[in-house]
Backbone as JSON Lines, residues from 0, in Angstrom:
{"i":0,"aa":"A","n":[-6.63,-29.56,-38.11],"ca":[-6.01,-29.07,-37.03],"c":[-6.71,-29.9,-35.83]}
{"i":1,"aa":"T","n":[-6.09,-30.2,-35.09],"ca":[-6.67,-30.97,-33.79],"c":[-6.58,-30.14,-32.64]}
{"i":2,"aa":"M","n":[-7.6,-29.82,-31.95],"ca":[-7.87,-29.07,-30.77],"c":[-7.01,-29.67,-29.59]}
{"i":3,"aa":"P","n":[-6.13,-28.89,-28.89],"ca":[-5.49,-29.38,-27.53],"c":[-6.44,-30.02,-26.67]}
{"i":4,"aa":"V","n":[-6.13,-31.02,-25.92],"ca":[-6.95,-31.61,-24.72],"c":[-6.76,-30.37,-23.53]}
{"i":5,"aa":"P","n":[-7.54,-30.23,-23.16],"ca":[-7.66,-29.15,-21.87],"c":[-7.14,-29.89,-20.72]}
{"i":6,"aa":"V","n":[-6.44,-29.38,-19.93],"ca":[-6.08,-29.98,-18.6],"c":[-6.84,-29.7,-17.78]}
{"i":7,"aa":"P","n":[-7.17,-30.56,-16.78],"ca":[-7.84,-30.39,-15.49],"c":[-7.24,-29.53,-14.67]}
{"i":8,"aa":"V","n":[-8.18,-28.55,-13.93],"ca":[-7.4,-27.75,-13.12],"c":[-8.49,-27.64,-11.56]}
{"i":9,"aa":"G","n":[-7.69,-27.98,-10.74],"ca":[-8.26,-28.24,-9.38],"c":[-8.84,-27.02,-8.84]}
{"i":10,"aa":"V","n":[-9.94,-27.35,-7.92],"ca":[-10.82,-26.22,-7.75],"c":[-10.27,-25.86,-6.12]}
{"i":11,"aa":"L","n":[-10.1,-24.6,-5.71],"ca":[-9.54,-24.4,-4.51],"c":[-10.98,-23.91,-3.69]}
{"i":12,"aa":"R","n":[-11.0,-24.61,-2.22],"ca":[-12.35,-24.57,-1.71],"c":[-11.63,-23.54,-0.5]}
{"i":13,"aa":"L","n":[-12.29,-22.2,-0.27],"ca":[-11.81,-21.59,0.84],"c":[-12.74,-22.13,2.21]}
{"i":14,"aa":"P","n":[-11.9,-21.93,3.28],"ca":[-12.62,-22.45,4.29],"c":[-14.0,-21.34,4.73]}
{"i":15,"aa":"R","n":[-14.69,-22.01,5.28],"ca":[-16.12,-21.23,5.44],"c":[-15.91,-20.15,6.51]}
{"i":16,"aa":"G","n":[-16.49,-19.05,6.39],"ca":[-16.64,-17.87,7.34],"c":[-17.25,-18.06,8.5]}
{"i":17,"aa":"P","n":[-16.9,-17.26,9.52],"ca":[-17.3,-17.6,10.9],"c":[-18.73,-17.76,11.19]}
{"i":18,"aa":"E","n":[-19.84,-17.12,10.47],"ca":[-20.82,-17.3,10.47],"c":[-21.55,-18.66,9.92]}
{"i":19,"aa":"G","n":[-20.96,-19.28,9.22],"ca":[-21.31,-20.54,8.52],"c":[-22.0,-20.5,7.18]}
{"i":20,"aa":"S","n":[-22.35,-19.44,6.91],"ca":[-22.95,-19.13,5.51],"c":[-21.99,-18.89,4.37]}
{"i":21,"aa":"S","n":[-20.45,-19.33,4.57],"ca":[-19.64,-18.82,3.59],"c":[-19.49,-17.48,2.93]}
{"i":22,"aa":"R","n":[-19.76,-16.21,3.64],"ca":[-19.77,-15.23,3.22],"c":[-18.5,-14.51,3.78]}
{"i":23,"aa":"G","n":[-17.43,-15.05,4.39],"ca":[-16.59,-14.31,4.83],"c":[-16.46,-13.79,6.24]}
{"i":24,"aa":"F","n":[-17.44,-13.08,6.83],"ca":[-17.08,-12.83,8.2],"c":[-18.45,-12.6,8.74]}
{"i":25,"aa":"S","n":[-18.71,-12.5,10.1],"ca":[-19.71,-12.14,10.83],"c":[-20.47,-10.48,10.43]}
{"i":26,"aa":"P","n":[-22.02,-10.56,10.35],"ca":[-22.08,-9.19,9.88],"c":[-22.38,-8.29,11.52]}
{"i":27,"aa":"T","n":[-21.96,-8.93,12.44],"ca":[-21.86,-8.34,13.67],"c":[-20.52,-8.0,14.31]}
{"i":28,"aa":"S","n":[-19.55,-8.4,13.22],"ca":[-18.31,-7.69,13.57],"c":[-18.2,-6.54,13.56]}
{"i":29,"aa":"P","n":[-16.65,-5.84,14.09],"ca":[-16.45,-4.31,13.82],"c":[-16.21,-4.34,12.47]}
{"i":30,"aa":"R","n":[-15.47,-5.08,11.61],"ca":[-14.61,-5.02,10.46],"c":[-16.35,-4.73,9.69]}
{"i":31,"aa":"F","n":[-16.98,-5.77,9.69],"ca":[-18.19,-5.67,8.9],"c":[-19.0,-4.57,8.94]}
{"i":32,"aa":"Q","n":[-19.34,-3.78,10.25],"ca":[-19.61,-2.83,10.48],"c":[-19.32,-1.45,10.13]}
{"i":33,"aa":"A","n":[-17.79,-1.66,10.18],"ca":[-16.74,-0.49,9.46],"c":[-17.29,-0.3,8.11]}
{"i":34,"aa":"L","n":[-17.26,-1.39,7.46],"ca":[-17.57,-1.52,6.04],"c":[-18.97,-0.95,5.44]}
{"i":35,"aa":"L","n":[-19.94,-1.1,6.52],"ca":[-21.08,-0.64,6.15],"c":[-21.11,1.13,6.31]}
{"i":36,"aa":"G","n":[-19.76,1.61,6.91],"ca":[-20.21,3.1,7.21],"c":[-20.0,3.31,8.87]}
{"i":37,"aa":"G","n":[-20.64,2.39,9.39],"ca":[-20.44,2.73,11.07],"c":[-21.37,3.66,11.35]}
{"i":38,"aa":"D","n":[-21.34,4.47,12.18],"ca":[-22.27,5.53,12.89],"c":[-21.62,7.05,12.05]}
{"i":39,"aa":"A","n":[-22.49,8.29,12.16],"ca":[-22.16,9.19,11.56],"c":[-20.93,9.77,12.29]}
{"i":40,"aa":"A","n":[-20.93,9.65,13.71],"ca":[-19.79,10.16,14.52],"c":[-18.3,9.66,13.97]}
{"i":41,"aa":"A","n":[-18.2,8.38,13.89],"ca":[-16.87,7.66,13.52],"c":[-16.8,8.15,12.15]}
{"i":42,"aa":"Q","n":[-17.99,8.11,11.26],"ca":[-17.37,8.47,9.79],"c":[-16.81,9.85,9.73]}
{"i":43,"aa":"G","n":[-17.39,10.75,10.58],"ca":[-16.76,12.18,10.85],"c":[-15.56,12.34,11.1]}
{"i":44,"aa":"V","n":[-15.14,11.3,11.97],"ca":[-13.83,11.36,12.61],"c":[-12.74,11.0,11.39]}
{"i":45,"aa":"R","n":[-13.12,9.57,10.84],"ca":[-12.22,9.46,9.78],"c":[-12.11,10.22,8.6]}
{"i":46,"aa":"A","n":[-13.48,11.16,8.12],"ca":[-13.15,12.28,7.28],"c":[-12.13,13.19,7.87]}
{"i":47,"aa":"A","n":[-12.57,13.78,9.07],"ca":[-11.57,14.66,9.24],"c":[-9.92,14.51,9.3]}
{"i":48,"aa":"L","n":[-9.87,12.93,9.78],"ca":[-8.25,12.47,9.71],"c":[-7.76,12.43,8.2]}
{"i":49,"aa":"R","n":[-8.62,12.01,7.39],"ca":[-8.35,12.19,6.08],"c":[-7.95,13.29,5.32]}
{"i":50,"aa":"Q","n":[-8.71,14.21,5.83],"ca":[-8.44,15.78,5.5],"c":[-7.37,16.33,6.08]}
{"i":51,"aa":"R","n":[-6.84,15.99,7.41],"ca":[-5.52,16.49,7.92],"c":[-4.41,15.76,7.22]}
{"i":52,"aa":"Y","n":[-4.72,14.4,6.9],"ca":[-3.48,13.83,6.2],"c":[-3.11,14.35,4.84]}
{"i":53,"aa":"L","n":[-4.19,14.67,4.25],"ca":[-4.38,15.22,2.52],"c":[-3.48,16.72,2.83]}
{"i":54,"aa":"R","n":[-3.8,17.24,4.0],"ca":[-3.56,18.74,3.85],"c":[-1.89,18.58,4.38]}
{"i":55,"aa":"G","n":[-1.49,17.31,5.24],"ca":[-0.15,17.42,5.43],"c":[0.77,17.16,4.2]}
{"i":56,"aa":"L","n":[0.17,16.23,3.15],"ca":[0.91,16.08,1.89],"c":[0.94,17.11,1.0]}
{"i":57,"aa":"A","n":[0.06,17.93,1.21],"ca":[0.23,19.14,0.38],"c":[1.24,19.95,1.03]}
{"i":58,"aa":"A","n":[1.53,20.27,2.28],"ca":[2.35,21.4,2.61],"c":[3.73,20.5,2.48]}
{"i":59,"aa":"A","n":[3.82,18.94,2.31],"ca":[5.09,18.48,2.06],"c":[5.73,18.64,0.74]}
{"i":60,"aa":"Q","n":[4.79,19.07,-0.31],"ca":[5.18,19.02,-1.43],"c":[6.39,20.24,-1.77]}
{"i":61,"aa":"G","n":[7.42,19.82,-2.35],"ca":[8.59,20.63,-2.62],"c":[9.85,20.92,-1.5]}
{"i":62,"aa":"R","n":[9.0,20.48,-0.31],"ca":[10.38,20.45,0.72],"c":[11.15,19.46,1.03]}
{"i":63,"aa":"P","n":[12.22,19.64,1.55],"ca":[13.32,18.89,1.98],"c":[12.58,17.96,2.93]}
{"i":64,"aa":"T","n":[12.53,16.54,2.96],"ca":[11.8,15.69,3.97],"c":[12.92,14.61,4.15]}
{"i":65,"aa":"R","n":[12.86,14.15,5.42],"ca":[13.68,12.96,6.07],"c":[12.64,11.85,6.04]}
{"i":66,"aa":"F","n":[12.97,10.54,5.5],"ca":[12.08,9.49,5.42],"c":[12.83,8.43,6.38]}
{"i":67,"aa":"C","n":[12.0,7.73,7.42],"ca":[12.56,6.85,8.21],"c":[12.09,5.28,7.43]}
{"i":68,"aa":"L","n":[12.92,4.8,6.91],"ca":[12.37,3.28,6.36],"c":[12.45,2.12,7.4]}
{"i":69,"aa":"R","n":[12.15,1.12,6.91],"ca":[12.48,-0.16,7.59],"c":[13.85,-0.43,7.69]}
{"i":70,"aa":"A","n":[14.21,-1.38,8.8],"ca":[15.46,-1.74,9.08],"c":[16.55,-0.29,9.65]}
{"i":71,"aa":"G","n":[15.69,0.6,10.23],"ca":[16.46,1.82,10.65],"c":[17.22,2.77,9.64]}
{"i":72,"aa":"V","n":[16.91,2.75,8.27],"ca":[17.6,3.26,7.28],"c":[16.73,4.76,7.35]}
{"i":73,"aa":"Q","n":[17.78,5.87,7.25],"ca":[17.12,7.33,6.89],"c":[17.56,7.94,5.67]}
{"i":74,"aa":"V","n":[16.75,8.38,4.79],"ca":[17.02,8.8,3.7],"c":[16.36,10.33,3.51]}
{"i":75,"aa":"D","n":[17.25,11.14,2.98],"ca":[16.8,12.4,2.63],"c":[16.18,12.75,1.29]}
{"i":76,"aa":"A","n":[15.33,13.65,1.01],"ca":[14.81,13.69,-0.56],"c":[13.73,15.15,-0.47]}
{"i":77,"aa":"V","n":[13.62,15.44,-1.54],"ca":[12.71,16.62,-1.79],"c":[11.23,15.86,-2.02]}
{"i":78,"aa":"F","n":[10.29,16.21,-1.39],"ca":[8.81,15.52,-1.26],"c":[8.36,16.11,-2.72]}
{"i":79,"aa":"G","n":[7.94,14.82,-3.73],"ca":[7.14,15.28,-4.79],"c":[5.69,15.2,-4.61]}
{"i":80,"aa":"A","n":[5.27,13.92,-4.6],"ca":[3.63,13.69,-4.36],"c":[3.67,12.13,-4.09]}
{"i":81,"aa":"A","n":[2.37,12.09,-3.68],"ca":[1.75,10.67,-3.08],"c":[0.64,10.33,-3.89]}
{"i":82,"aa":"D","n":[0.59,8.92,-4.36],"ca":[-0.69,8.75,-4.99],"c":[-1.99,8.68,-4.27]}
{"i":83,"aa":"V","n":[-2.87,8.62,-4.74],"ca":[-4.33,8.49,-3.93],"c":[-4.32,7.06,-3.22]}
{"i":84,"aa":"E","n":[-3.9,6.18,-3.64],"ca":[-4.2,4.92,-2.53],"c":[-2.7,4.67,-1.47]}
{"i":85,"aa":"A","n":[-2.04,5.57,-1.52],"ca":[-1.28,5.61,-0.43],"c":[-0.18,4.34,-0.77]}
{"i":86,"aa":"V","n":[0.28,4.2,-1.82],"ca":[0.88,2.99,-2.47],"c":[2.5,3.73,-2.51]}
{"i":87,"aa":"A","n":[2.52,4.71,-2.86],"ca":[4.18,5.36,-3.3],"c":[3.91,6.53,-3.0]}
{"i":88,"aa":"I","n":[5.2,7.12,-2.98],"ca":[5.51,8.43,-2.75],"c":[6.57,8.6,-3.77]}
{"i":89,"aa":"Q","n":[6.65,10.13,-4.5],"ca":[7.53,10.31,-5.5],"c":[8.3,11.44,-4.88]}
{"i":90,"aa":"V","n":[9.79,11.23,-4.98],"ca":[10.62,12.23,-4.59],"c":[11.46,12.53,-5.27]}
{"i":91,"aa":"D","n":[12.39,13.47,-5.15],"ca":[13.57,14.17,-6.34],"c":[14.72,14.15,-5.14]}
{"i":92,"aa":"A","n":[15.71,14.22,-5.85],"ca":[17.04,14.18,-5.1],"c":[17.11,13.3,-3.75]}
{"i":93,"aa":"L","n":[16.79,12.1,-3.9],"ca":[16.87,11.25,-2.84],"c":[18.29,10.8,-2.3]}
{"i":94,"aa":"R","n":[18.55,11.25,-1.41],"ca":[20.3,10.83,-0.9],"c":[20.09,9.66,0.18]}
{"i":95,"aa":"T","n":[20.73,8.69,-0.58],"ca":[20.81,7.45,0.25],"c":[22.25,7.21,0.56]}
{"i":96,"aa":"P","n":[22.5,6.16,1.45],"ca":[23.98,5.74,1.67],"c":[24.7,5.32,0.52]}
{"i":97,"aa":"L","n":[24.1,5.06,-0.33],"ca":[24.8,4.35,-1.78],"c":[24.88,5.6,-2.65]}
{"i":98,"aa":"G","n":[24.39,6.81,-2.5],"ca":[24.62,8.09,-3.33],"c":[22.95,8.66,-3.58]}
{"i":99,"aa":"V","n":[23.2,9.54,-4.91],"ca":[21.88,10.43,-4.68],"c":[21.13,9.91,-6.17]}
{"i":100,"aa":"Q","n":[19.84,9.88,-5.95],"ca":[19.04,9.32,-7.42],"c":[18.32,10.83,-7.63]}
{"i":101,"aa":"A","n":[18.32,11.07,-8.7],"ca":[17.62,12.06,-9.28],"c":[16.15,12.23,-8.68]}
{"i":102,"aa":"A","n":[15.33,11.14,-9.29],"ca":[13.94,10.81,-8.76],"c":[13.74,9.35,-8.28]}
{"i":103,"aa":"A","n":[12.94,8.9,-7.64],"ca":[12.57,7.89,-7.2],"c":[11.14,7.6,-6.56]}
{"i":104,"aa":"L","n":[10.6,6.55,-6.54],"ca":[9.39,6.14,-5.74],"c":[9.51,5.3,-4.4]}
{"i":105,"aa":"L","n":[9.09,5.89,-3.6],"ca":[9.28,4.88,-2.18],"c":[8.15,4.39,-1.68]}
{"i":106,"aa":"R","n":[7.74,3.13,-1.61],"ca":[6.73,2.45,-1.39],"c":[6.23,2.62,0.03]}
{"i":107,"aa":"C","n":[4.93,3.0,0.17],"ca":[4.59,3.48,1.55],"c":[4.62,2.48,2.64]}
{"i":108,"aa":"T","n":[4.6,1.12,2.1],"ca":[4.84,0.0,3.19],"c":[6.15,0.24,3.53]}
{"i":109,"aa":"D","n":[7.04,0.73,2.94],"ca":[8.52,0.7,3.49],"c":[8.66,2.01,4.53]}
{"i":110,"aa":"V","n":[8.07,2.93,4.47],"ca":[8.16,4.06,5.01],"c":[7.43,4.27,6.33]}
{"i":111,"aa":"L","n":[8.1,4.23,7.66],"ca":[7.63,4.17,8.94],"c":[7.14,5.7,9.09]}
{"i":112,"aa":"A","n":[7.95,6.51,8.85],"ca":[7.43,7.99,9.1],"c":[8.43,8.9,8.15]}
{"i":113,"aa":"Y","n":[7.73,10.06,8.18],"ca":[8.55,11.38,7.45],"c":[8.17,12.49,8.16]}
{"i":114,"aa":"S","n":[9.23,13.15,8.15],"ca":[9.27,14.71,8.59],"c":[9.81,15.68,7.73]}
{"i":115,"aa":"F","n":[9.36,16.92,7.82],"ca":[9.8,18.22,7.1],"c":[9.12,19.46,7.86]}
{"i":116,"aa":"F","n":[10.2,20.35,7.72],"ca":[10.08,21.61,8.61],"c":[8.92,22.69,7.52]}
{"i":117,"aa":"L","n":[8.26,23.22,8.51],"ca":[7.04,24.28,7.56],"c":[7.64,25.47,7.42]}
């Protein structure tokens, strides 16, 4: 049996980072500082906002919710759950202009806003 001849593959060269060492971005940039954790006050604010967001998700569970999607589309559903990475929202009884779906996943990138009554 003969071995197939490997096909040469080109190497993709990424552009150099702004600081010249090709590591992506400057260590003095706000983005780099945020990745390092920044100061304790900013970290505390981020933690408080994250906690508030998670409490909002917990309060929405099982409630009728209106979702405003891209292109001005509004749909109603019963909020089920959201994944940890904020990629998708699981809903039940999704009412769309085309009909009702028993269960569905809404991509978070498509959801501009959602609201529910407490």
